[in-house]
Amino acid sequence: MIIGIPAEIKKDEYRVALLPVGAKLLIEDGHEVLIECGAGLGSGFSDSDYTAEGARCLDGPEEIYAGADMIVKVKEPQPSEIALMRPGQIIFCYFHFAGSRELTRRCLEKKITAVAYETLTDARGRLPLLTPMSEVAGKMSIQEGAKGLEKPMMGRGILLGGVAGVKPADVLVIGGGVVGTNAARTAAGLGANVVIMDINLDRLRYLDEIMPKNVTTLYCDPHAIERYAV
Amino acid sequence: MIIGIPAEIKKDEYRVALLPVGAKLLIEDGHEVLIECGAGLGSGFSDSDYTAEGARCLDGPEEIYAGADMIVKVKEPQPSEIALMRPGQIIFCYFHFAGSRELTRRCLEKKITAVAYETLTDARGRLPLLTPMSEVAGKMSIQEGAKGLEKPMMGRGILLGGVAGVKPADVLVIGGGVVGTNAARTAAGLGANVVIMDINLDRLRYLDEIMPKNVTTLYCDPHAIERYAV
Amino acid sequence: MIIGIPAEIKKDEYRVALLPVGAKLLIEDGHEVLIECGAGLGSGFSDSDYTAEGARCLDGPEEIYAGADMIVKVKEPQPSEIALMRPGQIIFCYFHFAGSRELTRRCLEKKITAVAYETLTDARGRLPLLTPMSEVAGKMSIQEGAKGLEKPMMGRGILLGGVAGVKPADVLVIGGGVVGTNAARTAAGLGANVVIMDINLDRLRYLDEIMPKNVTTLYCDPHAIERYAV
Amino acid sequence: MIIGIPAEIKKDEYRVALLPVGAKLLIEDGHEVLIECGAGLGSGFSDSDYTAEGARCLDGPEEIYAGADMIVKVKEPQPSEIALMRPGQIIFCYFHFAGSRELTRRCLEKKITAVAYETLTDARGRLPLLTPMSEVAGKMSIQEGAKGLEKPMMGRGILLGGVAGVKPADVLVIGGGVVGTNAARTAAGLGANVVIMDINLDRLRYLDEIMPKNVTTLYCDPHAIERYAV
Amino acid sequence: MIIGIPAEIKKDEYRVALLPVGAKLLIEDGHEVLIECGAGLGSGFSDSDYTAEGARCLDGPEEIYAGADMIVKVKEPQPSEIALMRPGQIIFCYFHFAGSRELTRRCLEKKITAVAYETLTDARGRLPLLTPMSEVAGKMSIQEGAKGLEKPMMGRGILLGGVAGVKPADVLVIGGGVVGTNAARTAAGLGANVVIMDINLDRLRYLDEIMPKNVTTLYCDPHAIERYAV
Amino acid sequence: MIIGIPAEIKKDEYRVALLPVGAKLLIEDGHEVLIECGAGLGSGFSDSDYTAEGARCLDGPEEIYAGADMIVKVKEPQPSEIALMRPGQIIFCYFHFAGSRELTRRCLEKKITAVAYETLTDARGRLPLLTPMSEVAGKMSIQEGAKGLEKPMMGRGILLGGVAGVKPADVLVIGGGVVGTNAARTAAGLGANVVIMDINLDRLRYLDEIMPKNVTTLYCDPHAIERYAV
């Protein structure tokens, strides 16, 4: 199969859908990989990192879309990208169709085979392509929150971990899934007193067993929310 | 020197001032050890544990006080014990003279040489014979407090460590010395959220470095007391 | 549905079957909640905590049993309660029928629909309404055991955690289920050296991974019991 | 003594030199406290928080400087503040004279008694008024560094803690004093692999004993710097 | 059933297939146990340990094989043992047939019922009789590796844990199954910086949750291998 | 000063007394460094590592001893080395004079200025040049002990850390100084149950605060030794 990797064009998107090692593995399996010149730069990979593995670098997205059986990219297609798609072509990316009727309509019109990362499930019903995004999101949420609490950022001037003799911040995390667990662990690592709420007691029991001791689990009901979150 | 170990007679005192191994070491160093029959029973040592090390067991305290150059015991002397003391005899025990003018007066009258455990200091000014008592006191304080919180003990029905999904108890420890540190560690070990207050920031910094993460250090001032202790 | 919450009348039972937030959620879902005056006092909730959420407070159990489609309570029904039940009424509580043929016979005669908490299973065959009781039981077992070891309680005068230089107590926990795991963690938190035995090696492996390091896992067979438990 | 607390006027300085509880303690000891209206706002304290403790609020700094025997403030005096100082008045703040010959000259001309926080030493030669600043600096350094590594901040797009399956960042901390220790602990709490260098092996041994396991200590010499820091 | 336990005869094999407590349990269940004299010596059990539980000790393997319905042993049968087997006899041991066509052929000729420990699976498809061997193997691998790094063993003179101020060794573990997890934990316990690689991200996430902090998880692909393993 | 570094000639000694970075620092301070060719090979440093820093490599020890004001080496001088020493020359190494009257006599005859690493004390009376050796010794003691317990090494076939369901080994460490502390931490890291004994209760208290939980501290007296060490 010919697999095409266009450069991402959405604002503030620096990722690339395929690492050089991914190109290597696909090519070893008999596939052909076309990558747009400069597609890996935002993630620290040069064109030669890809060509060294056997991929071909092409200027601009037109030849990629024209030549590939399957397009692998990161973000949902932008209008200029949809225009390049061909009927029957497989497009593999985060689509988030539920968020845009317009995007959905256009993709249907193009008669592509759209495979949305965010909907793929594994044997146990989990979402393996969403999990790493959620891990990053959980960790970043605390990093951004810590920043937002700084006085020069118009915050309340609170340092999450406090210092000796000064109470650390209280952090409430609602939801003990992948995002919440990563947020709780990051906030606890910074020294905050963390409460993590969920309605799944089994999950809370597991979190009790593996979380650092400055994380407290709490069953989530309206009264608990009112008491700790307001 | 002839060293005498009378049995303790104060109510609820089960300790003995000398272990069999202590008798062994003293005798190896050329001393003689007289011990009252049954003195070690409350601590789990039989008379033969002492005689096996070379100590002599005597019935009743009279012969002990009559024969010994130094009496080693645990609690402050009771009236019947003071009556047996001889001028110049060394009495080594917890006296706590500050708590009883009567005891002090009688000991002075007896012209004994009183060595009070609780006042002995080491090279750094610490109180090595008080420290183990303080360690026990700190640990027991939480054990007694946990018991007192039980509903059948007329307590508020709070389990210090909570369970998954239920907030653990908040425990405030005022003072980060030996007692407070042991209390804080015990309460944290049971799963409570612990705050330990002190006016010595250096001590709080050290506690921050070695305490489990569910212990928070707090500088102690009147506002902090009002906020957390009431 | 009309849901009734009688006050518990069994000795030493201070719980209430429904929190105010539970009343709120049921009423939001269209149900009606009748609660006996004072039913929540033992758990720290006043009548007004319930009426603020829309529940009606009634004096005595008679009107509760007369008006409710479903009775939710904690302990197995006492004779005076059975007398109030009506045919077809749903009674939801810990019945423990296996422990009392008399209770079983009377409930059958009353033609109630009895739902026993302790028999409800989740999708994985576990007992979600027993687990929190087991967590509490496991933690309390060590608290009670620690108390029972105190000298004034006629115990052997052992402090579970010891102090520096003195060996902590050895605690043997037989069974690594919910009760045993909570007991082991509590004893370890107090500083004891803990051995936990089970015949399920997979469970022991998991406990090895998450337990503090002063907990040792041991496969349980008659020789192990003889060696460590006697 | 009459103690005056002017509002801080240096840019981005939100602190106040005295908490309301400090005013309370000084007044209980027989002192008088004058505070500039609004001085506590940046730290979350209203004027009434101070007057409730017995302090007097005055508009503008002029009356503070005119009436107080001792001025307690945070930052080094600004020109408009120096103009208000009176000969013999005690000024207690962070002066950092070494950083400004001009400031030093003017303070000398004013014949004030300058007490610089940053030079006060305790009995062991440490700097108790600098330590908390260093603790904050160490923790903030990692928070700022984490922010600076974000892609939208023109950073390299590295998340300090990584996620499962992705190597965390390597963080090198040069110097194992108060700043470095707090930086190392914060970076380790976020999940980074941390190396902390110092030329004091005793300090490194202590850090080895109390730091989390993702902190490695390294003796600092030119070769080590070249190898890990470049 | 009559169960026979021959002594192991393969070189460097010191184990015995049945502990005395196993004999006790089998006999309580109505079986008969024959054990070769001295079979338990290498594991620290005397013949009388077995006979005390009701087993019969026989000299040499001939009577064991002649009398037992099922032979339980550790290592794959050696030629002299195969010669003693009888058609229909159950032989329960580690066979590893895949490693020896000759062994397989002979066992087939003997018409025994061979049950290979290493192929038994539990309800979840795992290999319960291999797991403990893998645990030992993982732990021993680090112990042997540490030894092999010693200078007198012709190693590079590296101490896995380093000392304060000296970087610990880097240990790469490929595969996060039972062997790899035990190896990683042992190396981390010795103080090494450990990287554990696997292609199962779920497993790496779990290891991230339970492993000590000096273990880093890394997704395994050819580039990662090249970078860390060479 | 001219500083000479001869190659070590004692059996099984692979160390070198000066790293290349040490040569760099000495030369930057105005000294001259002479090193015997190949002296660094056993520690992984080539001659060019030294010459790159400005040191001069000389063949054989004769020119080193003839030209240097101070000889820095590792092990006590061997007879062939003593023969090369010159009166007044400073010799800096581990001498351990107490262990050899012959060595002491010869060094006196040579009228050298002998500085023994093992006797240098810091301001607090500690032995800074012995401590790292003790750290290594403590860690190696467990590594060697683990090896010695292996069955093929004629040991008892005990794995220090056990596996899930099998009790780990009991390790007794007598003395809580540098060697003992490192041994205890290593054994605990491997999973053993460790007891560490000392007669200094302050030291045991500190160890209790920083050691992993599978290390128990025990006051050392003859009875304790008899009970745990035999």
Coordinates of N, CA and C in Angstrom, one line a residue, chain D residues 44-181:
Chain D
G44 N -3.6 39.4 49.9 CA -4.9 38.8 50.3 C -5.3 39.3 51.7
F45 N -4.8 40.3 52.2 CA -5.2 40.8 53.5 C -5.8 42.2 53.4
S46 N -6.9 42.5 53.9 CA -7.6 43.8 53.9 C -7.1 44.6 55.1
D47 N -7.3 45.9 55.0 CA -6.9 46.8 56.1 C -7.6 46.4 57.4
S48 N -8.8 45.9 57.3 CA -9.5 45.5 58.5 C -8.9 44.3 59.2
D49 N -8.2 43.5 58.4 CA -7.5 42.3 59.0 C -6.4 42.8 59.9
Y50 N -5.9 44.0 59.6 CA -4.8 44.5 60.4 C -5.4 45.3 61.6
T51 N -6.4 46.1 61.3 CA -7.0 47.0 62.4 C -7.7 46.1 63.4
A52 N -8.2 44.9 63.0 CA -8.8 44.0 64.0 C -7.8 43.5 65.0
E53 N -6.5 43.6 64.6 CA -5.4 43.2 65.6 C -4.9 44.3 66.4
G54 N -5.4 45.5 66.1 CA -4.9 46.7 66.8 C -3.9 47.6 66.1
A55 N -3.6 47.3 64.8 CA -2.8 48.2 64.0 C -3.6 49.4 63.6
R56 N -2.9 50.5 63.2 CA -3.5 51.7 62.7 C -3.2 51.8 61.2
C57 N -4.2 52.0 60.4 CA -4.0 52.2 59.0 C -3.9 53.7 58.6
L58 N -2.8 54.0 57.9 CA -2.6 55.4 57.5 C -2.5 55.5 56.0
D59 N -3.1 56.6 55.4 CA -3.0 56.8 54.0 C -1.6 57.3 53.5
G60 N -1.1 56.6 52.6 CA 0.2 57.0 52.1 C 1.4 56.7 53.0
P61 N 2.6 56.7 52.4 CA 3.8 56.3 53.2 C 4.3 57.4 54.1
E62 N 3.9 58.7 53.8 CA 4.6 59.8 54.5 C 4.4 59.7 56.0
E63 N 3.2 59.4 56.5 CA 2.9 59.4 57.9 C 3.6 58.1 58.5
I64 N 3.7 57.1 57.7 CA 4.4 55.9 58.2 C 5.9 56.2 58.6
Y65 N 6.5 56.7 57.6 CA 8.0 57.0 57.8 C 8.2 58.1 58.9
A66 N 7.2 59.1 58.9 CA 7.4 60.1 59.9 C 7.2 59.6 61.3
G67 N 6.3 58.6 61.5 CA 6.0 58.2 62.8 C 6.7 57.0 63.4
A68 N 7.3 56.2 62.5 CA 7.8 54.9 63.0 C 9.2 55.0 63.5
D69 N 9.6 54.2 64.5 CA 11.0 54.0 64.9 C 11.7 53.0 64.0
M70 N 10.9 52.0 63.6 CA 11.4 51.0 62.7 C 10.5 50.8 61.5
I71 N 11.1 50.8 60.3 CA 10.3 50.5 59.1 C 10.6 49.0 58.7
V72 N 9.5 48.2 58.5 CA 9.7 46.9 58.1 C 9.1 46.8 56.7
K73 N 9.9 46.5 55.7 CA 9.3 46.3 54.4 C 10.0 45.1 53.6
V74 N 9.7 44.9 52.4 CA 10.2 43.8 51.7 C 11.4 44.1 50.8
K75 N 11.1 44.9 49.8 CA 12.2 45.2 48.8 C 13.1 46.4 49.2
E76 N 14.2 46.5 48.6 CA 15.1 47.6 48.8 C 14.4 48.9 48.6
P77 N 14.7 50.0 49.3 CA 14.0 51.2 49.2 C 14.2 51.9 47.9
Q78 N 13.1 52.4 47.3 CA 13.1 53.1 46.1 C 13.4 54.6 46.4
P79 N 13.9 55.3 45.4 CA 14.2 56.7 45.7 C 13.2 57.5 46.4
S80 N 11.9 57.4 46.1 CA 10.9 58.1 46.8 C 10.8 57.7 48.2
E81 N 11.2 56.5 48.5 CA 11.1 56.0 49.9 C 12.3 56.5 50.7
I82 N 13.5 56.5 50.0 CA 14.7 57.0 50.7 C 14.5 58.4 51.2
A83 N 13.8 59.2 50.3 CA 13.5 60.6 50.6 C 12.8 60.7 51.9
L84 N 12.0 59.7 52.3 CA 11.2 59.8 53.5 C 11.9 59.4 54.8
M85 N 13.0 58.7 54.6 CA 13.7 58.1 55.8 C 14.3 59.2 56.7
R86 N 14.4 58.9 58.0 CA 14.9 59.9 58.9 C 16.2 59.3 59.6
P87 N 17.1 60.2 59.9 CA 18.4 59.7 60.6 C 18.1 58.9 61.8
G88 N 18.8 57.8 62.0 CA 18.6 57.0 63.1 C 17.4 56.0 63.0
Q89 N 16.6 56.2 62.0 CA 15.5 55.2 61.8 C 16.0 53.9 61.4
I90 N 15.4 52.8 62.0 CA 15.8 51.4 61.6 C 15.0 51.0 60.4
I91 N 15.7 50.6 59.3 CA 15.0 50.1 58.1 C 15.4 48.7 57.9
F92 N 14.4 47.8 57.9 CA 14.6 46.4 57.9 C 14.0 45.8 56.7
C93 N 14.8 45.4 55.7 CA 14.3 44.9 54.4 C 15.4 44.1 53.7
Y94 N 15.1 43.6 52.5 CA 16.2 43.1 51.7 C 16.8 44.2 51.0
F95 N 18.1 44.6 51.4 CA 18.8 45.7 50.8 C 19.6 45.3 49.5
H96 N 20.3 44.2 49.6 CA 21.2 43.8 48.6 C 22.1 44.9 48.2
F97 N 22.8 45.5 49.2 CA 23.7 46.7 48.9 C 24.8 46.3 47.9
A98 N 25.2 45.1 47.9 CA 26.3 44.7 47.0 C 25.9 45.0 45.5
G99 N 24.6 45.0 45.3 CA 24.2 45.2 43.9 C 24.0 46.6 43.5
S100 N 24.2 47.6 44.4 CA 23.9 49.0 44.0 C 24.7 49.9 44.8
R101 N 25.8 50.5 44.3 CA 26.6 51.4 45.0 C 25.8 52.7 45.3
E102 N 24.9 53.1 44.4 CA 24.1 54.2 44.5 C 23.2 54.1 45.7
L103 N 22.5 53.0 45.9 CA 21.6 52.7 47.0 C 22.4 52.8 48.3
T104 N 23.6 52.2 48.3 CA 24.4 52.2 49.5 C 24.8 53.6 49.9
R105 N 25.2 54.4 48.9 CA 25.6 55.8 49.2 C 24.5 56.6 49.8
R106 N 23.3 56.5 49.2 CA 22.2 57.2 49.7 C 21.8 56.8 51.1
C107 N 21.8 55.5 51.4 CA 21.4 55.1 52.7 C 22.4 55.6 53.8
L108 N 23.7 55.6 53.4 CA 24.7 56.1 54.3 C 24.5 57.6 54.6
E109 N 24.1 58.4 53.5 CA 23.9 59.8 53.6 C 22.7 60.1 54.6
K110 N 21.7 59.2 54.5 CA 20.5 59.4 55.3 C 20.8 59.0 56.8
K111 N 21.9 58.4 57.1 CA 22.3 58.0 58.4 C 21.2 57.1 59.1
I112 N 20.6 56.2 58.3 CA 19.7 55.2 58.9 C 20.4 54.0 59.4
T113 N 19.8 53.2 60.2 CA 20.3 52.0 60.7 C 19.7 50.9 59.8
A114 N 20.5 50.4 58.8 CA 19.9 49.5 57.8 C 20.2 48.1 58.3
V115 N 19.1 47.3 58.4 CA 19.3 45.8 58.7 C 18.8 45.1 57.5
A116 N 19.8 44.4 56.8 CA 19.5 43.7 55.6 C 19.1 42.2 55.9
Y117 N 17.9 41.8 55.6 CA 17.4 40.4 55.8 C 18.4 39.4 55.3
E118 N 19.0 39.7 54.1 CA 19.8 38.7 53.4 C 21.1 38.4 54.1
T119 N 21.4 39.2 55.1 CA 22.7 39.0 55.8 C 22.6 38.5 57.2
L120 N 21.4 38.4 57.7 CA 21.2 37.9 59.0 C 21.5 36.4 59.1
T121 N 22.3 36.0 60.1 CA 22.7 34.6 60.2 C 22.2 34.0 61.6
D122 N 22.0 32.7 61.6 CA 21.6 32.1 62.8 C 22.8 31.5 63.5
A123 N 22.6 30.8 64.6 CA 23.7 30.3 65.4 C 24.6 29.4 64.6
R124 N 24.1 28.8 63.6 CA 24.9 27.8 62.8 C 25.5 28.5 61.5
G125 N 25.3 29.8 61.4 CA 25.9 30.5 60.3 C 25.0 30.5 59.0
R126 N 23.8 30.0 59.2 CA 22.9 29.9 58.0 C 22.1 31.2 57.9
L127 N 21.4 31.4 56.8 CA 20.7 32.7 56.5 C 19.2 32.4 56.5
P128 N 18.6 32.5 57.7 CA 17.2 32.1 57.9 C 16.2 32.9 57.1
L129 N 16.6 34.2 56.8 CA 15.6 35.0 56.0 C 15.8 34.8 54.5
L130 N 16.9 34.2 54.1 CA 17.0 33.9 52.7 C 16.4 32.5 52.3
T131 N 16.5 31.6 53.3 CA 16.1 30.2 53.0 C 14.7 30.1 52.3
P132 N 13.7 30.7 52.9 CA 12.4 30.6 52.3 C 12.3 31.1 50.9
M133 N 13.0 32.2 50.6 CA 13.1 32.8 49.3 C 13.7 31.7 48.3
S134 N 14.8 31.1 48.8 CA 15.5 30.1 48.0 C 14.6 28.9 47.8
E135 N 13.8 28.5 48.8 CA 12.9 27.4 48.5 C 11.9 27.7 47.4
V136 N 11.3 28.9 47.5 CA 10.4 29.3 46.4 C 11.1 29.4 45.1
A137 N 12.3 30.0 45.1 CA 13.1 30.1 43.8 C 13.3 28.7 43.2
G138 N 13.7 27.8 44.0 CA 14.0 26.4 43.5 C 12.8 25.8 42.9
K139 N 11.7 25.9 43.6 CA 10.4 25.3 43.0 C 10.0 26.1 41.8
M140 N 10.0 27.4 41.8 CA 9.6 28.2 40.6 C 10.5 27.9 39.4
S141 N 11.8 27.7 39.7 CA 12.7 27.5 38.5 C 12.2 26.4 37.6
I142 N 11.7 25.3 38.2 CA 11.3 24.2 37.4 C 9.9 24.5 36.8
Q143 N 9.1 25.2 37.5 CA 7.8 25.6 36.9 C 8.0 26.5 35.7
E144 N 8.9 27.4 35.8 CA 9.2 28.3 34.7 C 9.9 27.5 33.6
G145 N 10.8 26.6 34.0 CA 11.5 25.8 33.0 C 10.5 25.0 32.2
A146 N 9.6 24.4 32.9 CA 8.6 23.5 32.2 C 7.8 24.3 31.2
K147 N 7.4 25.5 31.7 CA 6.7 26.4 30.8 C 7.5 26.8 29.5
G148 N 8.8 27.1 29.8 CA 9.6 27.5 28.7 C 9.9 26.4 27.7
L149 N 9.7 25.2 28.1 CA 9.9 24.1 27.1 C 8.7 23.8 26.3
E150 N 7.5 24.5 26.6 CA 6.3 24.3 25.8 C 6.5 24.9 24.4
K151 N 6.0 24.2 23.4 CA 6.1 24.6 22.0 C 5.6 26.0 21.8
P152 N 4.4 26.3 22.3 CA 3.9 27.7 22.0 C 4.8 28.8 22.7
M153 N 5.6 28.4 23.6 CA 6.5 29.4 24.3 C 7.8 29.4 23.5
M154 N 7.9 28.8 22.3 CA 9.1 28.7 21.5 C 10.1 27.7 22.1
G155 N 9.6 26.8 23.0 CA 10.4 25.8 23.6 C 10.5 24.6 22.7
R156 N 11.2 23.5 23.2 CA 11.5 22.3 22.3 C 10.3 21.3 22.4
G157 N 9.2 21.7 23.1 CA 8.1 20.8 23.1 C 8.3 19.6 23.9
I158 N 9.0 19.7 25.0 CA 9.3 18.6 25.9 C 8.4 18.7 27.2
L159 N 7.8 17.6 27.5 CA 7.0 17.5 28.8 C 7.9 16.8 29.8
L160 N 8.2 17.5 30.9 CA 9.2 17.0 31.9 C 9.0 15.6 32.2
G161 N 7.8 15.2 32.5 CA 7.6 13.9 33.0 C 7.4 12.8 32.0
G162 N 7.3 13.2 30.7 CA 7.0 12.2 29.7 C 5.7 11.6 29.9
V163 N 5.4 10.5 29.2 CA 4.2 9.7 29.5 C 4.7 8.2 29.4
A164 N 3.9 7.3 29.8 CA 4.3 5.9 29.8 C 4.8 5.6 28.4
G165 N 6.0 5.0 28.3 CA 6.6 4.6 27.0 C 7.4 5.6 26.4
V166 N 7.4 6.8 26.9 CA 8.3 7.9 26.4 C 9.2 8.4 27.5
K167 N 10.5 8.5 27.2 CA 11.5 8.9 28.2 C 11.2 10.3 28.8
P168 N 11.2 10.4 30.1 CA 11.0 11.7 30.7 C 12.3 12.6 30.3
A169 N 12.1 13.9 30.6 CA 13.2 14.8 30.3 C 14.4 14.5 31.3
D170 N 15.6 14.9 30.9 CA 16.7 14.9 31.8 C 16.9 16.3 32.4
V171 N 16.9 16.4 33.7 CA 17.1 17.7 34.3 C 18.4 17.7 35.1
L172 N 19.3 18.7 34.8 CA 20.5 18.8 35.6 C 20.4 20.0 36.5
V173 N 20.7 19.8 37.8 CA 20.7 20.8 38.8 C 22.1 21.0 39.3
I174 N 22.7 22.1 39.2 CA 24.0 22.3 39.6 C 24.0 23.1 41.0
G175 N 24.4 22.4 42.0 CA 24.4 22.9 43.4 C 23.3 22.3 44.2
G176 N 23.7 21.7 45.3 CA 22.7 21.0 46.1 C 22.3 21.7 47.4
G177 N 22.3 23.1 47.4 CA 21.9 23.8 48.5 C 20.4 23.9 48.5
V178 N 19.8 25.0 49.1 CA 18.4 25.1 49.3 C 17.7 25.2 47.9
V179 N 18.2 26.1 47.1 CA 17.6 26.3 45.7 C 17.6 25.0 45.0
G180 N 18.8 24.4 44.9 CA 19.0 23.2 44.1 C 18.2 22.0 44.6
T181 N 18.1 21.9 45.9 CA 17.4 20.7 46.5 C 15.9 20.9 46.1

